[in-house]
PDB file of C-alpha atoms in Angstrom:
ATOM      1  CA  MET A   1      -6.461   1.768 -14.607  1.00 96.00           C
ATOM      2  CA  LYS A   2      -5.842  -0.084 -11.296  1.00 98.00           C
ATOM      3  CA  ILE A   3      -9.172  -1.139  -9.803  1.00 98.00           C
ATOM      4  CA  ALA A   4      -9.837  -2.963  -6.554  1.00 96.00           C
ATOM      5  CA  PHE A   5     -12.903  -5.082  -5.513  1.00 96.00           C
ATOM      6  CA  VAL A   6     -13.484  -5.264  -1.801  1.00 93.00           C
ATOM      7  CA  GLY A   7     -16.161  -6.350   0.523  1.00 89.00           C
ATOM      8  CA  LYS A   8     -17.037  -8.823   3.468  1.00 85.00           C
ATOM      9  CA  GLY A   9     -16.590 -12.441   2.947  1.00 82.00           C
ATOM     10  CA  GLY A  10     -19.637 -13.854   1.078  1.00 82.00           C
ATOM     11  CA  SER A  11     -20.470 -10.425  -0.404  1.00 86.00           C
ATOM     12  CA  GLY A  12     -19.873 -11.652  -3.958  1.00 90.00           C
ATOM     13  CA  LYS A  13     -16.792  -9.409  -4.674  1.00 93.00           C
ATOM     14  CA  THR A  14     -14.930 -12.316  -6.406  1.00 94.00           C
ATOM     15  CA  THR A  15     -17.986 -12.977  -8.578  1.00 94.00           C
ATOM     16  CA  LEU A  16     -18.301  -9.343  -9.334  1.00 96.00           C
ATOM     17  CA  SER A  17     -14.639  -8.851 -10.116  1.00 97.00           C
ATOM     18  CA  SER A  18     -14.667 -11.852 -12.443  1.00 96.00           C
ATOM     19  CA  LEU A  19     -17.665 -10.356 -14.424  1.00 96.00           C
ATOM     20  CA  PHE A  20     -16.117  -7.090 -14.729  1.00 97.00           C
ATOM     21  CA  ILE A  21     -12.820  -8.910 -16.015  1.00 97.00           C
ATOM     22  CA  ARG A  22     -14.822 -10.680 -18.430  1.00 96.00           C
ATOM     23  CA  HIS A  23     -16.565  -7.675 -19.526  1.00 96.00           C
ATOM     24  CA  LEU A  24     -13.147  -5.900 -20.013  1.00 97.00           C
ATOM     25  CA  ALA A  25     -11.773  -8.825 -21.970  1.00 96.00           C
ATOM     26  CA  ALA A  26     -14.700  -8.908 -24.312  1.00 94.00           C
ATOM     27  CA  THR A  27     -14.004  -5.212 -25.223  1.00 94.00           C
ATOM     28  CA  GLY A  28     -10.334  -6.132 -26.320  1.00 94.00           C
ATOM     29  CA  ALA A  29      -8.856  -4.337 -23.439  1.00 96.00           C
ATOM     30  CA  PRO A  30      -5.407  -5.393 -22.122  1.00 97.00           C
ATOM     31  CA  VAL A  31      -6.143  -6.848 -18.522  1.00 98.00           C
ATOM     32  CA  VAL A  32      -3.999  -8.205 -15.686  1.00 98.00           C
ATOM     33  CA  ALA A  33      -6.173  -9.934 -13.110  1.00 98.00           C
ATOM     34  CA  ILE A  34      -4.653 -10.520  -9.579  1.00 97.00           C
ATOM     35  CA  ASP A  35      -6.205 -12.727  -6.910  1.00 96.00           C
ATOM     36  CA  ALA A  36      -4.971 -10.982  -3.557  1.00 93.00           C
ATOM     37  CA  ASP A  37      -7.134 -13.014  -1.319  1.00 87.00           C
ATOM     38  CA  ILE A  38      -5.596 -15.970   0.305  1.00 78.00           C
ATOM     39  CA  ASN A  39      -8.890 -17.803  -0.305  1.00 80.00           C
ATOM     40  CA  GLN A  40      -8.027 -18.292  -3.930  1.00 84.00           C
ATOM     41  CA  HIS A  41     -11.280 -18.212  -5.867  1.00 90.00           C
ATOM     42  CA  LEU A  42     -10.688 -15.955  -8.893  1.00 95.00           C
ATOM     43  CA  GLY A  43      -9.207 -18.502 -11.122  1.00 95.00           C
ATOM     44  CA  PRO A  44     -12.218 -20.911 -10.834  1.00 93.00           C
ATOM     45  CA  ALA A  45     -14.542 -17.741 -11.259  1.00 94.00           C
ATOM     46  CA  LEU A  46     -12.797 -17.163 -14.496  1.00 95.00           C
ATOM     47  CA  GLY A  47     -13.380 -20.730 -15.672  1.00 92.00           C
ATOM     48  CA  LEU A  48     -10.449 -22.591 -14.526  1.00 93.00           C
ATOM     49  CA  ASP A  49     -10.922 -26.036 -13.128  1.00 90.00           C
ATOM     50  CA  GLU A  50      -9.598 -27.203  -9.642  1.00 88.00           C
ATOM     51  CA  ALA A  51      -6.335 -28.521 -11.151  1.00 92.00           C
ATOM     52  CA  GLU A  52      -5.642 -25.585 -13.454  1.00 93.00           C
ATOM     53  CA  ALA A  53      -6.257 -23.158 -10.595  1.00 92.00           C
ATOM     54  CA  ALA A  54      -4.128 -25.233  -8.064  1.00 90.00           C
ATOM     55  CA  ALA A  55      -1.277 -25.179 -10.798  1.00 93.00           C
ATOM     56  CA  LEU A  56      -1.168 -21.199 -11.022  1.00 95.00           C
ATOM     57  CA  PRO A  57       2.226 -19.919  -9.943  1.00 95.00           C
ATOM     58  CA  ALA A  58       2.144 -18.043  -6.424  1.00 94.00           C
ATOM     59  CA  MET A  59       3.363 -14.519  -6.425  1.00 95.00           C
ATOM     60  CA  GLY A  60       4.353 -15.119  -2.602  1.00 91.00           C
ATOM     61  CA  GLU A  61       6.679 -18.049  -3.562  1.00 92.00           C
ATOM     62  CA  ARG A  62       8.410 -16.104  -6.204  1.00 94.00           C
ATOM     63  CA  LEU A  63       9.049 -12.769  -3.947  1.00 94.00           C
ATOM     64  CA  SER A  64      12.848 -13.048  -4.305  1.00 94.00           C
ATOM     65  CA  LEU A  65      12.629 -13.125  -8.139  1.00 96.00           C
ATOM     66  CA  ILE A  66      10.080 -10.183  -8.102  1.00 97.00           C
ATOM     67  CA  LYS A  67      12.196  -8.187  -5.681  1.00 97.00           C
ATOM     68  CA  ASP A  68      15.403  -8.820  -7.785  1.00 97.00           C
ATOM     69  CA  TYR A  69      13.817  -7.731 -10.960  1.00 98.00           C
ATOM     70  CA  LEU A  70      12.280  -4.640  -9.541  1.00 98.00           C
ATOM     71  CA  ARG A  71      15.347  -3.523  -7.722  1.00 97.00           C
ATOM     72  CA  GLY A  72      17.054  -3.214 -11.251  1.00 97.00           C
ATOM     73  CA  GLY A  73      20.173  -0.934 -10.978  1.00 96.00           C
ATOM     74  CA  ASN A  74      18.569   1.299  -8.192  1.00 97.00           C
ATOM     75  CA  PRO A  75      21.779   2.376  -6.231  1.00 97.00           C
ATOM     76  CA  ARG A  76      19.662   2.922  -2.978  1.00 97.00           C
ATOM     77  CA  ILE A  77      18.759  -0.875  -2.811  1.00 97.00           C
ATOM     78  CA  PRO A  78      22.067  -2.793  -2.426  1.00 93.00           C
ATOM     79  CA  SER A  79      20.310  -6.071  -2.503  1.00 95.00           C
ATOM     80  CA  ALA A  80      16.893  -7.744  -2.971  1.00 95.00           C
ATOM     81  CA  ALA A  81      17.022  -8.904   0.660  1.00 95.00           C
ATOM     82  CA  THR A  82      16.732  -5.291   2.051  1.00 96.00           C
ATOM     83  CA  MET A  83      13.454  -4.694   0.025  1.00 96.00           C
ATOM     84  CA  ILE A  84      10.134  -5.071   1.738  1.00 95.00           C
ATOM     85  CA  LYS A  85       6.632  -4.855   0.594  1.00 94.00           C
ATOM     86  CA  THR A  86       6.423  -1.233   0.587  1.00 95.00           C
ATOM     87  CA  THR A  87       9.720  -0.451  -1.010  1.00 97.00           C
ATOM     88  CA  PRO A  88       9.172   2.419  -3.425  1.00 97.00           C
ATOM     89  CA  PRO A  89      10.818   2.641  -6.943  1.00 98.00           C
ATOM     90  CA  GLY A  90      13.604   5.181  -7.692  1.00 97.00           C
ATOM     91  CA  GLU A  91      15.945   6.078 -10.298  1.00 97.00           C
ATOM     92  CA  GLY A  92      17.327   2.743 -11.719  1.00 97.00           C
ATOM     93  CA  SER A  93      14.434   0.577 -10.538  1.00 97.00           C
ATOM     94  CA  ARG A  94      12.764  -1.709 -13.064  1.00 97.00           C
ATOM     95  CA  LEU A  95       9.092  -0.651 -13.587  1.00 97.00           C
ATOM     96  CA  VAL A  96       6.319  -2.906 -15.074  1.00 97.00           C
ATOM     97  CA  ARG A  97       3.617  -2.283 -17.472  1.00 97.00           C
ATOM     98  CA  VAL A  98       0.356  -3.853 -18.475  1.00 97.00           C
ATOM     99  CA  ARG A  99       1.096  -4.913 -22.061  1.00 95.00           C
ATOM    100  CA  GLU A 100       4.903  -5.738 -21.923  1.00 95.00           C
ATOM    101  CA  PRO A 101       6.646  -9.027 -21.606  1.00 96.00           C
ATOM    102  CA  ASN A 102       8.769  -9.177 -18.568  1.00 97.00           C
ATOM    103  CA  GLN A 103      10.210 -11.848 -16.140  1.00 97.00           C
ATOM    104  CA  ILE A 104       7.626 -11.248 -13.524  1.00 98.00           C
ATOM    105  CA  TYR A 105       4.953 -12.060 -15.896  1.00 98.00           C
ATOM    106  CA  ASP A 106       6.883 -15.098 -17.230  1.00 98.00           C
ATOM    107  CA  ALA A 107       7.235 -16.574 -13.792  1.00 98.00           C
ATOM    108  CA  CYS A 108       4.030 -15.444 -12.105  1.00 97.00           C
ATOM    109  CA  ALA A 109       1.247 -14.909 -14.903  1.00 97.00           C
ATOM    110  CA  ARG A 110      -0.766 -17.244 -16.944  1.00 97.00           C
ATOM    111  CA  PRO A 111      -3.086 -16.352 -19.666  1.00 96.00           C
ATOM    112  CA  VAL A 112      -6.722 -17.218 -19.210  1.00 96.00           C
ATOM    113  CA  GLU A 113      -9.188 -17.156 -22.479  1.00 94.00           C
ATOM    114  CA  LEU A 114     -12.311 -15.660 -21.962  1.00 93.00           C
ATOM    115  CA  ASP A 115     -14.734 -15.745 -24.897  1.00 84.00           C
ATOM    116  CA  GLY A 116     -12.064 -14.923 -27.565  1.00 71.00           C
ATOM    117  CA  GLY A 117     -10.256 -12.405 -25.329  1.00 85.00           C
ATOM    118  CA  ALA A 118      -7.428 -13.215 -22.911  1.00 92.00           C
ATOM    119  CA  VAL A 119      -6.154 -11.897 -19.538  1.00 97.00           C
ATOM    120  CA  ARG A 120      -3.133 -12.134 -17.535  1.00 98.00           C
ATOM    121  CA  LEU A 121      -3.953 -13.795 -14.314  1.00 98.00           C
ATOM    122  CA  MET A 122      -1.689 -13.698 -11.122  1.00 97.00           C
ATOM    123  CA  VAL A 123      -2.379 -15.079  -7.875  1.00 96.00           C
ATOM    124  CA  THR A 124      -0.915 -14.433  -4.326  1.00 93.00           C
ATOM    125  CA  GLY A 125      -0.995 -18.211  -3.615  1.00 81.00           C
ATOM    126  CA  PRO A 126      -2.758 -19.942  -0.754  1.00 63.00           C
ATOM    127  CA  PHE A 127      -1.412 -20.738   2.720  1.00 52.00           C
ATOM    128  CA  THR A 128       0.763 -24.036   2.566  1.00 52.00           C
ATOM    129  CA  ASP A 129       1.367 -26.573   5.277  1.00 49.00           C
ATOM    130  CA  ALA A 130       4.759 -24.768   5.999  1.00 48.00           C
ATOM    131  CA  ASP A 131       2.836 -21.523   6.643  1.00 48.00           C
ATOM    132  CA  LEU A 132       0.382 -22.844   9.133  1.00 43.00           C
ATOM    133  CA  GLY A 133       0.780 -21.552  12.635  1.00 43.00           C
ATOM    134  CA  VAL A 134       4.069 -19.491  11.599  1.00 38.00           C
ATOM    135  CA  ALA A 135       3.175 -17.037   8.783  1.00 44.00           C
ATOM    136  CA  CYS A 136       0.963 -14.071   8.323  1.00 45.00           C
ATOM    137  CA  TYR A 137      -0.992 -13.982   5.007  1.00 47.00           C
ATOM    138  CA  HIS A 138       0.313 -10.448   4.537  1.00 52.00           C
ATOM    139  CA  SER A 139       3.644 -12.089   3.734  1.00 56.00           C
ATOM    140  CA  LYS A 140       1.758 -13.505   0.518  1.00 66.00           C
ATOM    141  CA  THR A 141      -0.040 -10.340  -0.301  1.00 82.00           C
ATOM    142  CA  GLY A 142       3.164  -8.277   0.036  1.00 89.00           C
ATOM    143  CA  ALA A 143       4.150  -9.465  -3.330  1.00 94.00           C
ATOM    144  CA  VAL A 144       1.127  -7.773  -4.904  1.00 95.00           C
ATOM    145  CA  GLU A 145       1.755  -4.562  -3.046  1.00 94.00           C
ATOM    146  CA  LEU A 146       5.391  -4.410  -4.250  1.00 96.00           C
ATOM    147  CA  PHE A 147       4.290  -5.156  -7.873  1.00 97.00           C
ATOM    148  CA  LEU A 148       1.686  -2.389  -7.848  1.00 97.00           C
ATOM    149  CA  ASN A 149       4.350  -0.019  -6.296  1.00 97.00           C
ATOM    150  CA  HIS A 150       6.312  -0.378  -9.524  1.00 98.00           C
ATOM    151  CA  LEU A 151       3.416  -0.581 -11.945  1.00 97.00           C
ATOM    152  CA  VAL A 152       2.918   2.128 -14.576  1.00 97.00           C
ATOM    153  CA  ASP A 153      -0.391   1.793 -16.277  1.00 96.00           C
ATOM    154  CA  GLY A 154      -2.020   4.066 -19.078  1.00 95.00           C
ATOM    155  CA  PRO A 155      -5.543   4.739 -20.306  1.00 94.00           C
ATOM    156  CA  GLY A 156      -7.303   1.663 -21.672  1.00 95.00           C
ATOM    157  CA  GLU A 157      -5.256  -0.509 -19.667  1.00 97.00           C
ATOM    158  CA  TYR A 158      -6.637  -2.398 -16.618  1.00 98.00           C
ATOM    159  CA  VAL A 159      -5.491  -4.163 -13.496  1.00 98.00           C
ATOM    160  CA  VAL A 160      -8.087  -5.691 -11.456  1.00 98.00           C
ATOM    161  CA  VAL A 161      -7.279  -6.728  -8.064  1.00 97.00           C
ATOM    162  CA  ASP A 162      -9.816  -9.153  -5.892  1.00 96.00           C
ATOM    163  CA  MET A 163      -8.794  -8.176  -2.523  1.00 92.00           C
ATOM    164  CA  THR A 164      -8.707  -9.883   0.906  1.00 85.00           C
ATOM    165  CA  ALA A 165     -12.175  -9.933   2.486  1.00 78.00           C
ATOM    166  CA  GLY A 166     -13.189  -7.244   4.920  1.00 69.00           C
ATOM    167  CA  SER A 167     -10.974  -4.558   6.177  1.00 67.00           C
ATOM    168  CA  ASP A 168      -7.785  -6.747   6.222  1.00 68.00           C
ATOM    169  CA  SER A 169      -6.234  -4.849   3.433  1.00 66.00           C
ATOM    170  CA  PHE A 170      -5.786  -1.919   5.734  1.00 71.00           C
ATOM    171  CA  ALA A 171      -3.025  -3.650   7.467  1.00 67.00           C
ATOM    172  CA  SER A 172      -0.769  -2.400   4.638  1.00 74.00           C
ATOM    173  CA  GLY A 173      -0.759   0.511   2.265  1.00 84.00           C
ATOM    174  CA  MET A 174      -2.154  -1.397  -0.711  1.00 89.00           C
ATOM    175  CA  PHE A 175      -5.639   0.175  -0.260  1.00 91.00           C
ATOM    176  CA  THR A 176      -4.219   3.336  -1.701  1.00 92.00           C
ATOM    177  CA  ARG A 177      -2.739   1.825  -4.660  1.00 93.00           C
ATOM    178  CA  PHE A 178      -6.044   2.055  -6.718  1.00 96.00           C
ATOM    179  CA  ASP A 179      -7.767   4.660  -9.127  1.00 96.00           C
ATOM    180  CA  MET A 180     -11.124   3.148  -8.122  1.00 96.00           C
ATOM    181  CA  THR A 181     -12.157   0.798  -5.385  1.00 95.00           C
ATOM    182  CA  PHE A 182     -15.352  -0.914  -5.827  1.00 96.00           C
ATOM    183  CA  LEU A 183     -17.112  -2.117  -2.456  1.00 95.00           C
ATOM    184  CA  VAL A 184     -19.399  -5.019  -2.894  1.00 95.00           C
ATOM    185  CA  ALA A 185     -22.306  -4.775  -0.353  1.00 94.00           C
ATOM    186  CA  GLU A 186     -25.276  -6.896   0.290  1.00 93.00           C
ATOM    187  CA  PRO A 187     -28.349  -5.054   1.517  1.00 94.00           C
ATOM    188  CA  THR A 188     -27.692  -6.016   5.299  1.00 92.00           C
ATOM    189  CA  ARG A 189     -26.434  -4.178   8.187  1.00 90.00           C
ATOM    190  CA  LYS A 190     -23.203  -6.581   7.941  1.00 88.00           C
ATOM    191  CA  GLY A 191     -23.103  -5.932   4.280  1.00 85.00           C
ATOM    192  CA  VAL A 192     -22.618  -2.173   4.737  1.00 89.00           C
ATOM    193  CA  SER A 193     -20.330  -2.446   7.926  1.00 88.00           C
ATOM    194  CA  VAL A 194     -17.155  -2.972   5.837  1.00 87.00           C
ATOM    195  CA  TYR A 195     -18.236   0.226   3.794  1.00 91.00           C
ATOM    196  CA  ARG A 196     -18.208   2.216   7.023  1.00 90.00           C
ATOM    197  CA  GLN A 197     -14.770   0.993   7.814  1.00 87.00           C
ATOM    198  CA  TYR A 198     -13.551   1.660   4.361  1.00 88.00           C
ATOM    199  CA  LYS A 199     -15.026   5.130   4.414  1.00 89.00           C
ATOM    200  CA  GLU A 200     -13.420   5.981   7.547  1.00 87.00           C
ATOM    201  CA  TYR A 201      -9.935   4.799   6.872  1.00 85.00           C
ATOM    202  CA  ALA A 202      -9.796   5.873   3.277  1.00 83.00           C
ATOM    203  CA  ARG A 203     -10.966   9.379   3.942  1.00 84.00           C
ATOM    204  CA  ASP A 204      -7.556  10.853   4.315  1.00 86.00           C
ATOM    205  CA  PHE A 205      -6.028   9.209   1.456  1.00 90.00           C
ATOM    206  CA  GLY A 206      -8.110  10.318  -1.356  1.00 88.00           C
ATOM    207  CA  VAL A 207      -9.432   6.757  -2.112  1.00 91.00           C
ATOM    208  CA  ALA A 208     -12.174   6.839  -4.712  1.00 94.00           C
ATOM    209  CA  LEU A 209     -14.742   4.465  -3.456  1.00 95.00           C
ATOM    210  CA  LYS A 210     -17.971   3.336  -4.837  1.00 96.00           C
ATOM    211  CA  VAL A 211     -20.530   0.820  -3.628  1.00 97.00           C
ATOM    212  CA  VAL A 212     -21.808  -2.160  -5.838  1.00 97.00           C
ATOM    213  CA  GLY A 213     -25.155  -3.409  -4.287  1.00 96.00           C
ATOM    214  CA  ASN A 214     -25.314  -7.220  -4.765  1.00 95.00           C
ATOM    215  CA  LYS A 215     -27.849  -9.846  -4.347  1.00 92.00           C
ATOM    216  CA  ILE A 216     -30.593  -7.264  -4.729  1.00 93.00           C
ATOM    217  CA  GLN A 217     -34.090  -8.815  -4.842  1.00 92.00           C
ATOM    218  CA  GLU A 218     -36.576  -5.886  -4.526  1.00 94.00           C
ATOM    219  CA  GLN A 219     -36.668  -2.113  -4.258  1.00 95.00           C
ATOM    220  CA  ASP A 220     -36.587  -2.184  -0.686  1.00 96.00           C
ATOM    221  CA  ASP A 221     -32.994  -3.704  -0.872  1.00 96.00           C
ATOM    222  CA  ILE A 222     -32.008  -0.622  -3.078  1.00 96.00           C
ATOM    223  CA  ASP A 223     -33.626   1.899  -0.780  1.00 97.00           C
ATOM    224  CA  PHE A 224     -31.886   0.233   2.208  1.00 96.00           C
ATOM    225  CA  LEU A 225     -28.477   0.592   0.721  1.00 97.00           C
ATOM    226  CA  ARG A 226     -29.168   4.191  -0.570  1.00 96.00           C
ATOM    227  CA  ALA A 227     -30.073   5.231   2.841  1.00 96.00           C
ATOM    228  CA  GLU A 228     -27.001   3.632   4.240  1.00 96.00           C
ATOM    229  CA  VAL A 229     -24.255   4.683   1.861  1.00 96.00           C
ATOM    230  CA  GLY A 230     -25.818   7.494   0.138  1.00 96.00           C
ATOM    231  CA  ASP A 231     -24.479   8.761  -3.186  1.00 96.00           C
ATOM    232  CA  ASP A 232     -21.589   6.220  -2.918  1.00 97.00           C
ATOM    233  CA  LEU A 233     -23.925   3.690  -4.233  1.00 97.00           C
ATOM    234  CA  LEU A 234     -23.022   3.487  -7.914  1.00 98.00           C
ATOM    235  CA  VAL A 235     -25.033   0.539  -9.212  1.00 97.00           C
ATOM    236  CA  THR A 236     -26.875  -2.530  -8.143  1.00 96.00           C
ATOM    237  CA  VAL A 237     -26.916  -6.204  -9.317  1.00 94.00           C
ATOM    238  CA  GLY A 238     -29.560  -8.652  -9.127  1.00 89.00           C
ATOM    239  CA  ARG A 239     -30.190 -12.393  -9.444  1.00 87.00           C
ATOM    240  CA  SER A 240     -28.290 -13.799 -12.366  1.00 92.00           C
ATOM    241  CA  ASP A 241     -29.014 -17.188 -13.943  1.00 93.00           C
ATOM    242  CA  TRP A 242     -25.701 -16.709 -15.970  1.00 94.00           C
ATOM    243  CA  VAL A 243     -23.820 -16.510 -12.698  1.00 92.00           C
ATOM    244  CA  ARG A 244     -25.454 -19.507 -11.344  1.00 92.00           C
ATOM    245  CA  ALA A 245     -24.443 -21.662 -14.354  1.00 93.00           C
ATOM    246  CA  MET A 246     -20.983 -20.102 -14.062  1.00 90.00           C
ATOM    247  CA  GLU A 247     -20.638 -21.222 -10.503  1.00 88.00           C
ATOM    248  CA  LYS A 248     -21.606 -24.878 -11.678  1.00 86.00           C
ATOM    249  CA  GLY A 249     -18.692 -24.668 -14.037  1.00 84.00           C
ATOM    250  CA  ARG A 250     -20.978 -24.398 -17.171  1.00 85.00           C
ATOM    251  CA  PRO A 251     -20.891 -20.629 -18.143  1.00 84.00           C
ATOM    252  CA  PRO A 252     -22.790 -19.688 -21.273  1.00 89.00           C
ATOM    253  CA  ARG A 253     -21.372 -17.291 -23.765  1.00 91.00           C
ATOM    254  CA  PHE A 254     -20.713 -13.958 -21.874  1.00 93.00           C
ATOM    255  CA  ASP A 255     -22.971 -11.904 -24.375  1.00 92.00           C
ATOM    256  CA  LEU A 256     -25.832 -13.797 -22.896  1.00 94.00           C
ATOM    257  CA  LEU A 257     -25.518 -12.151 -19.426  1.00 95.00           C
ATOM    258  CA  GLU A 258     -28.582 -10.521 -18.497  1.00 94.00           C
ATOM    259  CA  GLU A 259     -29.019  -7.053 -20.011  1.00 95.00           C
ATOM    260  CA  ALA A 260     -29.485  -5.352 -16.607  1.00 93.00           C
ATOM    261  CA  ASN A 261     -26.293  -6.908 -15.189  1.00 95.00           C
ATOM    262  CA  SER A 262     -24.432  -6.123 -18.388  1.00 95.00           C
ATOM    263  CA  ARG A 263     -25.383  -2.290 -18.172  1.00 96.00           C
ATOM    264  CA  ALA A 264     -24.131  -2.511 -14.578  1.00 97.00           C
ATOM    265  CA  LEU A 265     -20.678  -3.662 -15.666  1.00 97.00           C
ATOM    266  CA  HIS A 266     -20.626  -0.825 -18.378  1.00 97.00           C
ATOM    267  CA  THR A 267     -21.360   1.590 -15.552  1.00 98.00           C
ATOM    268  CA  LEU A 268     -18.537   0.194 -13.479  1.00 98.00           C
ATOM    269  CA  LYS A 269     -16.139   0.451 -16.458  1.00 98.00           C
ATOM    270  CA  ASP A 270     -17.281   4.159 -17.065  1.00 98.00           C
ATOM    271  CA  ALA A 271     -16.759   5.007 -13.351  1.00 98.00           C
ATOM    272  CA  ALA A 272     -13.337   3.642 -13.420  1.00 98.00           C
ATOM    273  CA  ASP A 273     -12.268   5.280 -16.619  1.00 97.00           C
ATOM    274  CA  ALA A 274     -13.417   8.677 -15.422  1.00 97.00           C
ATOM    275  CA  THR A 275     -10.808   8.615 -12.750  1.00 96.00           C
ATOM    276  CA  TYR A 276      -8.068   8.869 -15.322  1.00 95.00           C
ATOM    277  CA  GLU A 277      -8.193  12.495 -15.517  1.00 95.00           C
ATOM    278  CA  LEU A 278      -8.066  12.867 -11.581  1.00 93.00           C
ATOM    279  CA  ARG A 279      -4.667  10.975 -11.336  1.00 94.00           C
ATOM    280  CA  ASP A 280      -2.085  12.655  -9.203  1.00 95.00           C
ATOM    281  CA  TRP A 281       1.176  10.742  -9.558  1.00 96.00           C
ATOM    282  CA  GLU A 282       2.848  12.898  -7.037  1.00 96.00           C
ATOM    283  CA  ARG A 283       0.314  12.186  -4.313  1.00 95.00           C
ATOM    284  CA  TYR A 284       0.508   8.385  -5.275  1.00 95.00           C
ATOM    285  CA  THR A 285       4.366   8.482  -4.868  1.00 97.00           C
ATOM    286  CA  ARG A 286       3.891  10.386  -1.455  1.00 96.00           C
ATOM    287  CA  GLN A 287       1.511   7.847  -0.175  1.00 95.00           C
ATOM    288  CA  MET A 288       3.921   4.922  -1.187  1.00 96.00           C
ATOM    289  CA  VAL A 289       6.791   6.630   0.695  1.00 97.00           C
ATOM    290  CA  HIS A 290       4.494   7.275   3.703  1.00 95.00           C
ATOM    291  CA  PHE A 291       3.558   3.691   4.119  1.00 95.00           C
ATOM    292  CA  HIS A 292       7.186   2.579   3.429  1.00 96.00           C
ATOM    293  CA  LEU A 293       8.581   4.864   6.118  1.00 97.00           C
ATOM    294  CA  LYS A 294       5.904   3.566   8.580  1.00 95.00           C
ATOM    295  CA  ASN A 295       6.700  -0.165   7.768  1.00 95.00           C
ATOM    296  CA  ALA A 296      10.517   0.589   8.068  1.00 96.00           C
ATOM    297  CA  GLU A 297      10.339   2.059  11.517  1.00 96.00           C
ATOM    298  CA  ALA A 298       7.631  -0.531  12.738  1.00 95.00           C
ATOM    299  CA  TRP A 299       9.512  -3.738  11.729  1.00 94.00           C
ATOM    300  CA  GLY A 300      11.313  -3.265   8.375  1.00 95.00           C
ATOM    301  CA  ASN A 301      14.583  -1.960   9.730  1.00 97.00           C
ATOM    302  CA  GLU A 302      14.969  -4.547  12.485  1.00 97.00           C
ATOM    303  CA  ARG A 303      14.009  -7.341  10.132  1.00 95.00           C
ATOM    304  CA  THR A 304      16.456  -6.450   7.353  1.00 95.00           C
ATOM    305  CA  GLY A 305      19.112  -4.880   9.287  1.00 96.00           C
ATOM    306  CA  ALA A 306      19.254  -1.859   7.063  1.00 96.00           C
ATOM    307  CA  ASP A 307      18.003   1.750   7.224  1.00 97.00           C
ATOM    308  CA  LEU A 308      15.164   1.461   4.723  1.00 98.00           C
ATOM    309  CA  ALA A 309      14.356   5.224   4.767  1.00 98.00           C
ATOM    310  CA  ALA A 310      17.551   5.386   2.773  1.00 97.00           C
ATOM    311  CA  GLN A 311      15.830   3.609  -0.064  1.00 98.00           C
ATOM    312  CA  VAL A 312      13.551   6.647  -0.764  1.00 98.00           C
ATOM    313  CA  ASP A 313      14.641   8.704  -3.790  1.00 98.00           C
ATOM    314  CA  PRO A 314      13.365  12.169  -2.974  1.00 97.00           C
ATOM    315  CA  SER A 315      13.449  13.381  -6.544  1.00 96.00           C
ATOM    316  CA  PHE A 316      11.646  10.304  -7.986  1.00 97.00           C
ATOM    317  CA  VAL A 317       7.965  10.634  -9.005  1.00 97.00           C
ATOM    318  CA  LEU A 318       6.190   7.408 -10.547  1.00 97.00           C
ATOM    319  CA  GLY A 319       4.339   8.134 -13.652  1.00 95.00           C
ATOM    320  CA  GLU A 320       3.669   7.289 -17.387  1.00 94.00           C
ATOM    321  CA  SER A 321       6.602   9.300 -18.538  1.00 89.00           C
ATOM    322  CA  VAL A 322       9.098   7.501 -16.426  1.00 84.00           C
ATOM    323  CA  ALA A 323      11.422   5.344 -18.675  1.00 61.00           C
ATOM    324  CA  THR A 324      12.318   1.877 -17.633  1.00 56.00           C
ATOM    325  CA  PRO A 325      16.131   1.119 -17.714  1.00 50.00           C
ATOM    326  CA  VAL A 326      17.141  -1.676 -19.947  1.00 45.00           C
TER     327      VAL A 326
END
């Protein structure tokens, strides 16, 4: 299952996504965790110290390798240089799976041990001095979008993405790449403003969206969120001594997380798992192509000097039954 955590800056989306990743790892599930926020906080939230987090290989700096691997033997893509962030797979493309070894994981993923379980952690990478004033952060997150476009995941497998803050993810088609999007909202007007934007933008794309109320202190907070988001409010999370200890770099054993917050994580997993039966790979592929053609016309054709519409394989549908060429 592909799962996104979104929300305004400071809402607690990274903390909630890290708790959810820990919860999945504790069940023994295979997990790929991706920090798609330029403000790279997921690694530390999963227990890495500053030096370890800084040493994580950046996907954005390995984009050429990612493109070349995913291109495989696709005859519609003559070179990796003609691939952009939205390039869809076709016959001959290399696909990636959650459990497998591959060159992208070798180059971009690192194992993180979590209470006896382990997850693969990947990061877009932060802005560097060379990027300042001349680069858009979407040039970094494009590596994540391209990876997700070529990902085939099955039941009981999880890819959890900590997204960029606010509604910035709508600058690409990446917001349609998920089975479930959890929007983390505080019980304030600012807290629900991002929800309204997401709800409006995602309405036409069949995006499954549920709200996780965070920083809940009293019943009035829950009542406020319920009045603002209605049935989209899935669960609420309150104050946590476990999280406070984690943020100080001294997390207790994960099984000591407060019972109410542990139940909330179970609810998130159940909601994500329930979307599996609703999967529509044809729609997923159509949306991929839709955003690719938009990007090709807007800037991709000019930048690459190629007709990127020709990359679309009209007979190809991504899905669990698609074989990857050797």
